[in-house]
Amino acid sequence: MLKYDEIGYWSEIKLDIIKEYASAYSKILSTQKRPCFYHIYIDAFAGAGKHLSKKTGEFILGSPLNALLISPPFKEYHLIDLNEQKIKSLEELSGSRHNVHLYHGDCNSVMLKYIIPRVRYSDYRRALCVLDPYGLHLGWEVIFNIGQMKTFDIFLNFPVADMNRNVLWRNPEGVSKVQMDRMNRFWGDDSWQNAAYKESPQRSLFSETEFEKTSNDVIAEAFRQRLENVAGFKNVPKPIAMRNTQNAIIYYLFFASNKPVAQDIIQYIFDKYSNRKA
Ligand SMILES: C[S@@+](CC[C@H](N)C(=O)[O-])C[C@H]1O[C@@H](n2cnc3c(N)ncnc32)[C@H](O)[C@@H]1O
């Protein structure tokens, strides 16, 4: 039996942001002529298609279901999840639509092997891709390859709570190799260490250097620059911080695109939601 995920208010805001952007995106891409575009929706960590709201106890549609209801529709949908029950749930919820492709597997390999190569610039294909893991489960190779295609707009969950809990400790000496490797895989290399730690002004008399941890915002900004300078996205606005009821940041929601107009639309949407609280 599938146990539906219970989601906090910050996830409900994320769903509203993605839905609003996806709706504008599909409208623009559907109406554009000369050239006509073939636009695709991809949810790499799709989930079951519906969740339970922690606030109300009621069912809420997840990001893939919201996308399936958008009109005018996307030309194709690609939904991936590692959990077989969740894929079965998506199968039931998406009905007999011929253009919905479901994948039970690790999105890191499915994206590289089957999906990214379907979205070539020269074929007038474009995609909106949601990368929404709960933690450090995404590999940089996927992000980098998407960026290089120049055909993708992405939403990316930057899981700073997982990073802080497992890797970005005040004393990094105690962090296990397994956790370091998870962080390196997400970031693409170990250069996150330069962003995460800075030289402390209170150097110890007995050591050459003492380091202190930087803030969440500093790490997120370093990753924003990486999306632009290494992955090659032209437009990466400042992400929106998703906070819990104690005001702690759970994750940052990034958006990246190659189109300046996309940045204008998302900035309007981020501004609208940035002050919403639980
Ligand atoms: C945050 S939930 C996705 C929620 C969904 N985007 C929504 O808003 O409705 C993350 C999902 O990723 C799935 N998952 C975890 N690791 C994965 C992987 N390597 N590949 C594909 N799916 C994975 C989990 O089973 C879970 O359903």
PDB file of C-alpha atoms and ligand atoms in Angstrom:
ATOM      1  CA  MET A   1       0.000   0.000   0.000  1.00  0.00           C
ATOM      2  CA  LEU A   2       1.259   3.441  -0.888  1.00  0.00           C
ATOM      3  CA  LYS A   3       1.647   5.811   2.027  1.00  0.00           C
ATOM      4  CA  TYR A   4       1.149   9.321   0.663  1.00  0.00           C
ATOM      5  CA  ASP A   5       3.764  11.926   1.574  1.00  0.00           C
ATOM      6  CA  GLU A   6       2.650  14.590   4.028  1.00  0.00           C
ATOM      7  CA  ILE A   7       3.792  17.988   2.878  1.00  0.00           C
ATOM      8  CA  GLY A   8       4.359  21.231   4.730  1.00  0.00           C
ATOM      9  CA  TYR A   9       3.162  24.682   3.758  1.00  0.00           C
ATOM     10  CA  TRP A  10       6.503  25.447   2.073  1.00  0.00           C
ATOM     11  CA  SER A  11       5.871  22.601  -0.371  1.00  0.00           C
ATOM     12  CA  GLU A  12       2.410  23.923  -1.137  1.00  0.00           C
ATOM     13  CA  ILE A  13       3.993  27.268  -2.077  1.00  0.00           C
ATOM     14  CA  LYS A  14       6.490  25.447  -4.311  1.00  0.00           C
ATOM     15  CA  LEU A  15       3.641  23.629  -6.067  1.00  0.00           C
ATOM     16  CA  ASP A  16       1.804  26.913  -6.676  1.00  0.00           C
ATOM     17  CA  ILE A  17       4.951  28.568  -8.066  1.00  0.00           C
ATOM     18  CA  ILE A  18       5.682  25.697 -10.459  1.00  0.00           C
ATOM     19  CA  LYS A  19       2.050  25.497 -11.554  1.00  0.00           C
ATOM     20  CA  GLU A  20       1.864  29.204 -12.283  1.00  0.00           C
ATOM     21  CA  TYR A  21       5.094  29.198 -14.290  1.00  0.00           C
ATOM     22  CA  ALA A  22       4.252  25.962 -16.145  1.00  0.00           C
ATOM     23  CA  SER A  23       0.921  27.419 -17.162  1.00  0.00           C
ATOM     24  CA  ALA A  24       2.517  30.603 -18.577  1.00  0.00           C
ATOM     25  CA  TYR A  25       5.263  28.544 -20.247  1.00  0.00           C
ATOM     26  CA  SER A  26       2.835  26.201 -22.010  1.00  0.00           C
ATOM     27  CA  LYS A  27       0.696  29.103 -23.175  1.00  0.00           C
ATOM     28  CA  ILE A  28       3.675  30.955 -24.671  1.00  0.00           C
ATOM     29  CA  LEU A  29       5.234  27.891 -26.312  1.00  0.00           C
ATOM     30  CA  SER A  30       1.892  26.673 -27.720  1.00  0.00           C
ATOM     31  CA  THR A  31       0.987  29.944 -29.354  1.00  0.00           C
ATOM     32  CA  GLN A  32       4.395  30.745 -30.813  1.00  0.00           C
ATOM     33  CA  LYS A  33       4.649  30.304 -34.598  1.00  0.00           C
ATOM     34  CA  ARG A  34       7.622  30.534 -36.974  1.00  0.00           C
ATOM     35  CA  PRO A  35       9.187  28.567 -35.514  1.00  0.00           C
ATOM     36  CA  CYS A  36       6.651  26.299 -33.849  1.00  0.00           C
ATOM     37  CA  PHE A  37       8.002  24.609 -30.757  1.00  0.00           C
ATOM     38  CA  TYR A  38       7.374  21.122 -29.425  1.00  0.00           C
ATOM     39  CA  HIS A  39       7.347  21.593 -25.669  1.00  0.00           C
ATOM     40  CA  ILE A  40       7.832  18.866 -23.098  1.00  0.00           C
ATOM     41  CA  TYR A  41       7.209  18.614 -19.338  1.00  0.00           C
ATOM     42  CA  ILE A  42       9.646  16.547 -17.248  1.00  0.00           C
ATOM     43  CA  ASP A  43       9.308  15.705 -13.551  1.00  0.00           C
ATOM     44  CA  ALA A  44      12.456  13.830 -12.515  1.00  0.00           C
ATOM     45  CA  PHE A  45      11.422  13.236  -8.873  1.00  0.00           C
ATOM     46  CA  ALA A  46       7.733  13.047  -9.672  1.00  0.00           C
ATOM     47  CA  GLY A  47       6.211  11.611  -6.486  1.00  0.00           C
ATOM     48  CA  ALA A  48       2.817   9.884  -6.355  1.00  0.00           C
ATOM     49  CA  GLY A  49       0.837  12.660  -8.060  1.00  0.00           C
ATOM     50  CA  LYS A  50      -0.921  13.671  -4.860  1.00  0.00           C
ATOM     51  CA  HIS A  51       0.086  14.360  -1.266  1.00  0.00           C
ATOM     52  CA  LEU A  52      -1.533  14.992   2.081  1.00  0.00           C
ATOM     53  CA  SER A  53      -1.406  18.546   3.381  1.00  0.00           C
ATOM     54  CA  LYS A  54       0.054  18.712   6.923  1.00  0.00           C
ATOM     55  CA  LYS A  55      -2.022  21.827   7.473  1.00  0.00           C
ATOM     56  CA  THR A  56      -5.477  20.584   6.444  1.00  0.00           C
ATOM     57  CA  GLY A  57      -5.077  16.785   6.199  1.00  0.00           C
ATOM     58  CA  GLU A  58      -6.601  16.995   2.715  1.00  0.00           C
ATOM     59  CA  PHE A  59      -5.195  15.701  -0.555  1.00  0.00           C
ATOM     60  CA  ILE A  60      -3.231  18.153  -2.693  1.00  0.00           C
ATOM     61  CA  LEU A  61      -2.240  17.561  -6.300  1.00  0.00           C
ATOM     62  CA  GLY A  62       1.492  17.093  -6.838  1.00  0.00           C
ATOM     63  CA  SER A  63       3.593  18.789  -9.511  1.00  0.00           C
ATOM     64  CA  PRO A  64       3.051  16.148 -12.271  1.00  0.00           C
ATOM     65  CA  LEU A  65      -0.742  16.196 -11.847  1.00  0.00           C
ATOM     66  CA  ASN A  66      -0.803  19.988 -11.881  1.00  0.00           C
ATOM     67  CA  ALA A  67       1.172  19.864 -15.137  1.00  0.00           C
ATOM     68  CA  LEU A  68      -1.194  17.332 -16.686  1.00  0.00           C
ATOM     69  CA  LEU A  69      -4.121  19.672 -16.043  1.00  0.00           C
ATOM     70  CA  ILE A  70      -2.529  22.705 -17.724  1.00  0.00           C
ATOM     71  CA  SER A  71      -4.231  24.038 -20.804  1.00  0.00           C
ATOM     72  CA  PRO A  72      -3.034  24.334 -23.519  1.00  0.00           C
ATOM     73  CA  PRO A  73      -1.242  21.058 -22.732  1.00  0.00           C
ATOM     74  CA  PHE A  74       2.405  20.152 -23.149  1.00  0.00           C
ATOM     75  CA  LYS A  75       3.100  17.865 -26.111  1.00  0.00           C
ATOM     76  CA  GLU A  76       4.718  15.166 -23.941  1.00  0.00           C
ATOM     77  CA  TYR A  77       5.160  14.380 -20.247  1.00  0.00           C
ATOM     78  CA  HIS A  78       8.036  12.367 -18.755  1.00  0.00           C
ATOM     79  CA  LEU A  79       7.590  11.387 -15.104  1.00  0.00           C
ATOM     80  CA  ILE A  80      10.237   9.487 -13.151  1.00  0.00           C
ATOM     81  CA  ASP A  81      10.269   8.070  -9.638  1.00  0.00           C
ATOM     82  CA  LEU A  82      12.385   5.524  -7.809  1.00  0.00           C
ATOM     83  CA  ASN A  83       9.388   4.228  -5.872  1.00  0.00           C
ATOM     84  CA  GLU A  84       7.330   1.686  -7.800  1.00  0.00           C
ATOM     85  CA  GLN A  85       4.135   2.378  -5.828  1.00  0.00           C
ATOM     86  CA  LYS A  86       4.358   6.032  -6.736  1.00  0.00           C
ATOM     87  CA  ILE A  87       4.722   5.191 -10.424  1.00  0.00           C
ATOM     88  CA  LYS A  88       1.654   2.933 -10.160  1.00  0.00           C
ATOM     89  CA  SER A  89      -0.241   5.793  -8.549  1.00  0.00           C
ATOM     90  CA  LEU A  90       0.814   8.109 -11.394  1.00  0.00           C
ATOM     91  CA  GLU A  91      -0.301   5.489 -13.897  1.00  0.00           C
ATOM     92  CA  GLU A  92      -3.777   5.419 -12.368  1.00  0.00           C
ATOM     93  CA  LEU A  93      -4.023   9.190 -12.066  1.00  0.00           C
ATOM     94  CA  SER A  94      -2.809   9.992 -15.579  1.00  0.00           C
ATOM     95  CA  GLY A  95      -5.328   7.617 -17.189  1.00  0.00           C
ATOM     96  CA  SER A  96      -4.923   6.612 -20.792  1.00  0.00           C
ATOM     97  CA  ARG A  97      -3.115   9.683 -22.095  1.00  0.00           C
ATOM     98  CA  HIS A  98      -0.816   8.408 -24.834  1.00  0.00           C
ATOM     99  CA  ASN A  99       1.727  11.185 -24.371  1.00  0.00           C
ATOM    100  CA  VAL A 100       2.556  10.441 -20.712  1.00  0.00           C
ATOM    101  CA  HIS A 101       5.774   8.428 -20.294  1.00  0.00           C
ATOM    102  CA  LEU A 102       6.385   6.882 -16.879  1.00  0.00           C
ATOM    103  CA  TYR A 103       9.752   5.600 -15.682  1.00  0.00           C
ATOM    104  CA  HIS A 104      10.345   3.556 -12.573  1.00  0.00           C
ATOM    105  CA  GLY A 105      14.033   4.134 -11.850  1.00  0.00           C
ATOM    106  CA  ASP A 106      16.802   6.472 -10.797  1.00  0.00           C
ATOM    107  CA  CYS A 107      16.295   9.771 -12.607  1.00  0.00           C
ATOM    108  CA  ASN A 108      20.055  10.335 -12.748  1.00  0.00           C
ATOM    109  CA  SER A 109      20.421   7.584 -15.311  1.00  0.00           C
ATOM    110  CA  VAL A 110      16.959   7.913 -16.935  1.00  0.00           C
ATOM    111  CA  MET A 111      17.503  11.627 -17.612  1.00  0.00           C
ATOM    112  CA  LEU A 112      20.921  11.134 -19.203  1.00  0.00           C
ATOM    113  CA  LYS A 113      20.006   8.095 -21.248  1.00  0.00           C
ATOM    114  CA  TYR A 114      16.441   8.670 -22.444  1.00  0.00           C
ATOM    115  CA  ILE A 115      15.182  12.162 -21.801  1.00  0.00           C
ATOM    116  CA  ILE A 116      17.830  14.870 -22.209  1.00  0.00           C
ATOM    117  CA  PRO A 117      18.725  13.629 -25.734  1.00  0.00           C
ATOM    118  CA  ARG A 118      15.059  14.084 -26.777  1.00  0.00           C
ATOM    119  CA  VAL A 119      15.202  17.859 -26.318  1.00  0.00           C
ATOM    120  CA  ARG A 120      17.496  19.076 -29.069  1.00  0.00           C
ATOM    121  CA  TYR A 121      17.666  22.762 -29.968  1.00  0.00           C
ATOM    122  CA  SER A 122      17.848  21.988 -33.686  1.00  0.00           C
ATOM    123  CA  ASP A 123      14.577  19.998 -33.487  1.00  0.00           C
ATOM    124  CA  TYR A 124      12.740  23.046 -32.071  1.00  0.00           C
ATOM    125  CA  ARG A 125      12.127  21.131 -28.878  1.00  0.00           C
ATOM    126  CA  ARG A 126      11.980  22.852 -25.519  1.00  0.00           C
ATOM    127  CA  ALA A 127      11.387  21.504 -22.020  1.00  0.00           C
ATOM    128  CA  LEU A 128      10.364  22.565 -18.559  1.00  0.00           C
ATOM    129  CA  CYS A 129      12.002  20.216 -16.071  1.00  0.00           C
ATOM    130  CA  VAL A 130      11.297  19.953 -12.337  1.00  0.00           C
ATOM    131  CA  LEU A 131      14.190  18.564 -10.245  1.00  0.00           C
ATOM    132  CA  ASP A 132      12.661  18.203  -6.808  1.00  0.00           C
ATOM    133  CA  PRO A 133      14.488  15.702  -4.600  1.00  0.00           C
ATOM    134  CA  TYR A 134      13.959  15.511  -0.834  1.00  0.00           C
ATOM    135  CA  GLY A 135      17.723  15.645  -0.277  1.00  0.00           C
ATOM    136  CA  LEU A 136      21.082  15.219  -1.988  1.00  0.00           C
ATOM    137  CA  HIS A 137      19.835  12.669  -4.511  1.00  0.00           C
ATOM    138  CA  LEU A 138      20.595  14.488  -7.738  1.00  0.00           C
ATOM    139  CA  GLY A 139      23.892  14.316  -9.604  1.00  0.00           C
ATOM    140  CA  TRP A 140      25.588  17.379 -11.117  1.00  0.00           C
ATOM    141  CA  GLU A 141      26.011  15.507 -14.400  1.00  0.00           C
ATOM    142  CA  VAL A 142      22.258  15.798 -14.966  1.00  0.00           C
ATOM    143  CA  ILE A 143      22.205  19.519 -14.167  1.00  0.00           C
ATOM    144  CA  PHE A 144      25.269  20.175 -16.329  1.00  0.00           C
ATOM    145  CA  ASN A 145      23.976  18.242 -19.341  1.00  0.00           C
ATOM    146  CA  ILE A 146      20.614  19.993 -19.129  1.00  0.00           C
ATOM    147  CA  GLY A 147      22.381  23.366 -19.045  1.00  0.00           C
ATOM    148  CA  GLN A 148      24.468  22.518 -22.088  1.00  0.00           C
ATOM    149  CA  MET A 149      21.384  21.702 -24.203  1.00  0.00           C
ATOM    150  CA  LYS A 150      20.170  25.374 -24.092  1.00  0.00           C
ATOM    151  CA  THR A 151      16.615  24.082 -24.440  1.00  0.00           C
ATOM    152  CA  PHE A 152      15.583  23.667 -20.808  1.00  0.00           C
ATOM    153  CA  ASP A 153      13.979  25.797 -18.149  1.00  0.00           C
ATOM    154  CA  ILE A 154      14.399  24.147 -14.764  1.00  0.00           C
ATOM    155  CA  PHE A 155      13.129  24.340 -11.227  1.00  0.00           C
ATOM    156  CA  LEU A 156      15.665  22.885  -8.837  1.00  0.00           C
ATOM    157  CA  ASN A 157      15.257  22.099  -5.165  1.00  0.00           C
ATOM    158  CA  PHE A 158      18.555  22.996  -3.456  1.00  0.00           C
ATOM    159  CA  PRO A 159      18.338  20.797  -0.351  1.00  0.00           C
ATOM    160  CA  VAL A 160      20.154  22.948   2.183  1.00  0.00           C
ATOM    161  CA  ALA A 161      18.587  21.172   5.210  1.00  0.00           C
ATOM    162  CA  ASP A 162      20.124  17.839   4.134  1.00  0.00           C
ATOM    163  CA  MET A 163      23.439  19.629   3.501  1.00  0.00           C
ATOM    164  CA  ASN A 164      23.438  21.248   6.949  1.00  0.00           C
ATOM    165  CA  ARG A 165      22.375  18.081   8.733  1.00  0.00           C
ATOM    166  CA  ASN A 166      24.926  15.793   7.119  1.00  0.00           C
ATOM    167  CA  VAL A 167      27.782  17.749   5.563  1.00  0.00           C
ATOM    168  CA  LEU A 168      28.090  21.448   6.345  1.00  0.00           C
ATOM    169  CA  TRP A 169      29.099  21.042   9.961  1.00  0.00           C
ATOM    170  CA  ARG A 170      30.901  23.669  11.979  1.00  0.00           C
ATOM    171  CA  ASN A 171      33.675  21.148  12.457  1.00  0.00           C
ATOM    172  CA  PRO A 172      33.951  19.403   9.083  1.00  0.00           C
ATOM    173  CA  GLU A 173      36.464  16.859  10.393  1.00  0.00           C
ATOM    174  CA  GLY A 174      33.652  14.698  11.764  1.00  0.00           C
ATOM    175  CA  VAL A 175      31.747  14.436   8.450  1.00  0.00           C
ATOM    176  CA  SER A 176      31.742  10.927   6.994  1.00  0.00           C
ATOM    177  CA  LYS A 177      33.163  10.131   3.553  1.00  0.00           C
ATOM    178  CA  VAL A 178      29.742   8.903   2.413  1.00  0.00           C
ATOM    179  CA  GLN A 179      28.195  12.299   3.153  1.00  0.00           C
ATOM    180  CA  MET A 180      31.108  14.175   1.542  1.00  0.00           C
ATOM    181  CA  ASP A 181      30.626  12.053  -1.572  1.00  0.00           C
ATOM    182  CA  ARG A 182      26.881  12.825  -1.676  1.00  0.00           C
ATOM    183  CA  MET A 183      27.696  16.548  -1.551  1.00  0.00           C
ATOM    184  CA  ASN A 184      30.452  16.273  -4.188  1.00  0.00           C
ATOM    185  CA  ARG A 185      28.086  14.402  -6.483  1.00  0.00           C
ATOM    186  CA  PHE A 186      25.399  17.070  -6.179  1.00  0.00           C
ATOM    187  CA  TRP A 187      27.835  19.973  -6.580  1.00  0.00           C
ATOM    188  CA  GLY A 188      29.941  18.314  -9.278  1.00  0.00           C
ATOM    189  CA  ASP A 189      33.235  18.614  -7.370  1.00  0.00           C
ATOM    190  CA  ASP A 190      34.477  19.658  -3.922  1.00  0.00           C
ATOM    191  CA  SER A 191      34.570  23.412  -4.622  1.00  0.00           C
ATOM    192  CA  TRP A 192      31.531  23.847  -2.320  1.00  0.00           C
ATOM    193  CA  GLN A 193      34.087  23.835   0.504  1.00  0.00           C
ATOM    194  CA  ASN A 194      35.353  27.256  -0.616  1.00  0.00           C
ATOM    195  CA  ALA A 195      31.831  28.651  -0.320  1.00  0.00           C
ATOM    196  CA  ALA A 196      30.859  26.825   2.866  1.00  0.00           C
ATOM    197  CA  TYR A 197      33.851  27.867   5.023  1.00  0.00           C
ATOM    198  CA  LYS A 198      35.725  31.117   5.418  1.00  0.00           C
ATOM    199  CA  GLU A 199      38.757  32.081   7.396  1.00  0.00           C
ATOM    200  CA  SER A 200      37.778  33.115  10.881  1.00  0.00           C
ATOM    201  CA  PRO A 201      38.807  36.594  12.112  1.00  0.00           C
ATOM    202  CA  GLN A 202      39.616  34.982  15.502  1.00  0.00           C
ATOM    203  CA  ARG A 203      42.546  32.860  14.508  1.00  0.00           C
ATOM    204  CA  SER A 204      43.841  30.550  17.137  1.00  0.00           C
ATOM    205  CA  LEU A 205      47.302  31.355  18.428  1.00  0.00           C
ATOM    206  CA  PHE A 206      48.283  27.778  17.937  1.00  0.00           C
ATOM    207  CA  SER A 207      47.053  27.072  14.436  1.00  0.00           C
ATOM    208  CA  GLU A 208      47.778  28.584  11.057  1.00  0.00           C
ATOM    209  CA  THR A 209      44.128  29.106  10.148  1.00  0.00           C
ATOM    210  CA  GLU A 210      40.747  28.662  11.776  1.00  0.00           C
ATOM    211  CA  PHE A 211      37.698  28.341   9.589  1.00  0.00           C
ATOM    212  CA  GLU A 212      34.091  29.142  10.250  1.00  0.00           C
ATOM    213  CA  LYS A 213      30.960  28.123   8.440  1.00  0.00           C
ATOM    214  CA  THR A 214      29.298  30.652   6.149  1.00  0.00           C
ATOM    215  CA  SER A 215      25.538  31.240   5.890  1.00  0.00           C
ATOM    216  CA  ASN A 216      22.962  29.357   3.818  1.00  0.00           C
ATOM    217  CA  ASP A 217      22.659  32.377   1.541  1.00  0.00           C
ATOM    218  CA  VAL A 218      26.391  32.352   0.744  1.00  0.00           C
ATOM    219  CA  ILE A 219      26.273  28.687  -0.268  1.00  0.00           C
ATOM    220  CA  ALA A 220      23.133  29.183  -2.344  1.00  0.00           C
ATOM    221  CA  GLU A 221      24.732  32.166  -4.113  1.00  0.00           C
ATOM    222  CA  ALA A 222      27.828  30.088  -4.954  1.00  0.00           C
ATOM    223  CA  PHE A 223      25.571  27.448  -6.464  1.00  0.00           C
ATOM    224  CA  ARG A 224      23.633  30.109  -8.406  1.00  0.00           C
ATOM    225  CA  GLN A 225      26.906  31.275  -9.946  1.00  0.00           C
ATOM    226  CA  ARG A 226      27.798  27.681 -10.755  1.00  0.00           C
ATOM    227  CA  LEU A 227      24.523  27.221 -12.632  1.00  0.00           C
ATOM    228  CA  GLU A 228      25.443  30.241 -14.748  1.00  0.00           C
ATOM    229  CA  ASN A 229      29.197  29.854 -15.137  1.00  0.00           C
ATOM    230  CA  VAL A 230      29.644  26.089 -15.238  1.00  0.00           C
ATOM    231  CA  ALA A 231      26.306  24.600 -16.349  1.00  0.00           C
ATOM    232  CA  GLY A 232      25.805  27.485 -18.804  1.00  0.00           C
ATOM    233  CA  PHE A 233      22.323  28.811 -17.983  1.00  0.00           C
ATOM    234  CA  LYS A 234      22.105  32.453 -19.039  1.00  0.00           C
ATOM    235  CA  ASN A 235      19.425  33.494 -16.574  1.00  0.00           C
ATOM    236  CA  VAL A 236      19.507  32.329 -12.983  1.00  0.00           C
ATOM    237  CA  PRO A 237      17.700  34.696 -10.624  1.00  0.00           C
ATOM    238  CA  LYS A 238      18.225  34.667  -6.876  1.00  0.00           C
ATOM    239  CA  PRO A 239      16.352  31.596  -5.556  1.00  0.00           C
ATOM    240  CA  ILE A 240      13.396  31.747  -3.218  1.00  0.00           C
ATOM    241  CA  ALA A 241      14.064  30.435   0.316  1.00  0.00           C
ATOM    242  CA  MET A 242      11.440  27.993   1.588  1.00  0.00           C
ATOM    243  CA  ARG A 243      11.071  28.224   5.375  1.00  0.00           C
ATOM    244  CA  ASN A 244       9.298  26.148   7.999  1.00  0.00           C
ATOM    245  CA  THR A 245       7.108  27.534  10.783  1.00  0.00           C
ATOM    246  CA  GLN A 246      10.253  28.212  12.874  1.00  0.00           C
ATOM    247  CA  ASN A 247      11.577  30.347   9.997  1.00  0.00           C
ATOM    248  CA  ALA A 248      14.420  27.873   9.290  1.00  0.00           C
ATOM    249  CA  ILE A 249      15.305  27.420   5.620  1.00  0.00           C
ATOM    250  CA  ILE A 250      14.389  23.909   4.440  1.00  0.00           C
ATOM    251  CA  TYR A 251      15.484  24.415   0.847  1.00  0.00           C
ATOM    252  CA  TYR A 252      15.943  27.026  -1.855  1.00  0.00           C
ATOM    253  CA  LEU A 253      13.872  26.812  -5.004  1.00  0.00           C
ATOM    254  CA  PHE A 254      16.073  27.716  -7.956  1.00  0.00           C
ATOM    255  CA  PHE A 255      14.921  28.592 -11.437  1.00  0.00           C
ATOM    256  CA  ALA A 256      17.272  28.600 -14.429  1.00  0.00           C
ATOM    257  CA  SER A 257      16.668  29.345 -18.087  1.00  0.00           C
ATOM    258  CA  ASN A 258      18.276  30.727 -21.216  1.00  0.00           C
ATOM    259  CA  LYS A 259      15.539  33.234 -21.953  1.00  0.00           C
ATOM    260  CA  PRO A 260      15.449  36.699 -20.371  1.00  0.00           C
ATOM    261  CA  VAL A 261      11.634  36.721 -20.670  1.00  0.00           C
ATOM    262  CA  ALA A 262      11.501  33.563 -18.521  1.00  0.00           C
ATOM    263  CA  GLN A 263      13.456  35.378 -15.827  1.00  0.00           C
ATOM    264  CA  ASP A 264      10.969  38.273 -15.891  1.00  0.00           C
ATOM    265  CA  ILE A 265       8.027  35.902 -15.470  1.00  0.00           C
ATOM    266  CA  ILE A 266       9.606  33.934 -12.636  1.00  0.00           C
ATOM    267  CA  GLN A 267      10.746  37.090 -10.845  1.00  0.00           C
ATOM    268  CA  TYR A 268       7.142  38.296 -10.833  1.00  0.00           C
ATOM    269  CA  ILE A 269       6.001  34.918  -9.441  1.00  0.00           C
ATOM    270  CA  PHE A 270       8.825  34.689  -6.836  1.00  0.00           C
ATOM    271  CA  ASP A 271       8.051  38.228  -5.629  1.00  0.00           C
ATOM    272  CA  LYS A 272       4.394  37.326  -5.268  1.00  0.00           C
ATOM    273  CA  TYR A 273       5.154  34.292  -3.089  1.00  0.00           C
ATOM    274  CA  SER A 274       8.257  35.427  -1.224  1.00  0.00           C
ATOM    275  CA  ASN A 275       6.383  36.863   1.770  1.00  0.00           C
ATOM    276  CA  ARG A 276       3.853  34.059   2.154  1.00  0.00           C
ATOM    277  CA  LYS A 277       4.205  32.435   5.556  1.00  0.00           C
ATOM    278  CA  ALA A 278       2.810  29.280   7.124  1.00  0.00           C
TER     279      ALA A 278
HETATM  280  C1  LIG B   1       9.910  15.811  -2.988  1.00  0.00           C
HETATM  281  S1  LIG B   1       9.249  14.351  -3.682  1.00  0.00           S
HETATM  282  C2  LIG B   1       8.634  14.937  -5.214  1.00  0.00           C
HETATM  283  C3  LIG B   1       7.392  15.734  -5.100  1.00  0.00           C
HETATM  284  C4  LIG B   1       6.845  16.250  -6.395  1.00  0.00           C
HETATM  285  N1  LIG B   1       7.819  17.015  -7.161  1.00  0.00           N
HETATM  286  C5  LIG B   1       5.656  17.134  -6.126  1.00  0.00           C
HETATM  287  O1  LIG B   1       5.875  18.301  -5.789  1.00  0.00           O
HETATM  288  O2  LIG B   1       4.534  16.658  -6.234  1.00  0.00           O
HETATM  289  C6  LIG B   1      10.675  13.460  -4.138  1.00  0.00           C
HETATM  290  C7  LIG B   1      10.410  12.133  -4.842  1.00  0.00           C
HETATM  291  O3  LIG B   1      11.644  11.677  -5.402  1.00  0.00           O
HETATM  292  C8  LIG B   1      11.660  10.255  -5.391  1.00  0.00           C
HETATM  293  N2  LIG B   1      13.079   9.877  -5.568  1.00  0.00           N
HETATM  294  C9  LIG B   1      14.081   9.833  -4.655  1.00  0.00           C
HETATM  295  N3  LIG B   1      15.255   9.528  -5.247  1.00  0.00           N
HETATM  296  C10 LIG B   1      14.999   9.401  -6.571  1.00  0.00           C
HETATM  297  C11 LIG B   1      15.812   9.128  -7.712  1.00  0.00           C
HETATM  298  N4  LIG B   1      17.116   8.922  -7.584  1.00  0.00           N
HETATM  299  N5  LIG B   1      15.217   9.093  -8.925  1.00  0.00           N
HETATM  300  C12 LIG B   1      13.893   9.291  -9.058  1.00  0.00           C
HETATM  301  N6  LIG B   1      13.073   9.571  -8.017  1.00  0.00           N
HETATM  302  C13 LIG B   1      13.615   9.614  -6.796  1.00  0.00           C
HETATM  303  C14 LIG B   1      10.993   9.875  -4.093  1.00  0.00           C
HETATM  304  O4  LIG B   1      10.429   8.586  -4.176  1.00  0.00           O
HETATM  305  C15 LIG B   1       9.913  10.989  -3.978  1.00  0.00           C
HETATM  306  O5  LIG B   1       8.684  10.531  -4.492  1.00  0.00           O
END
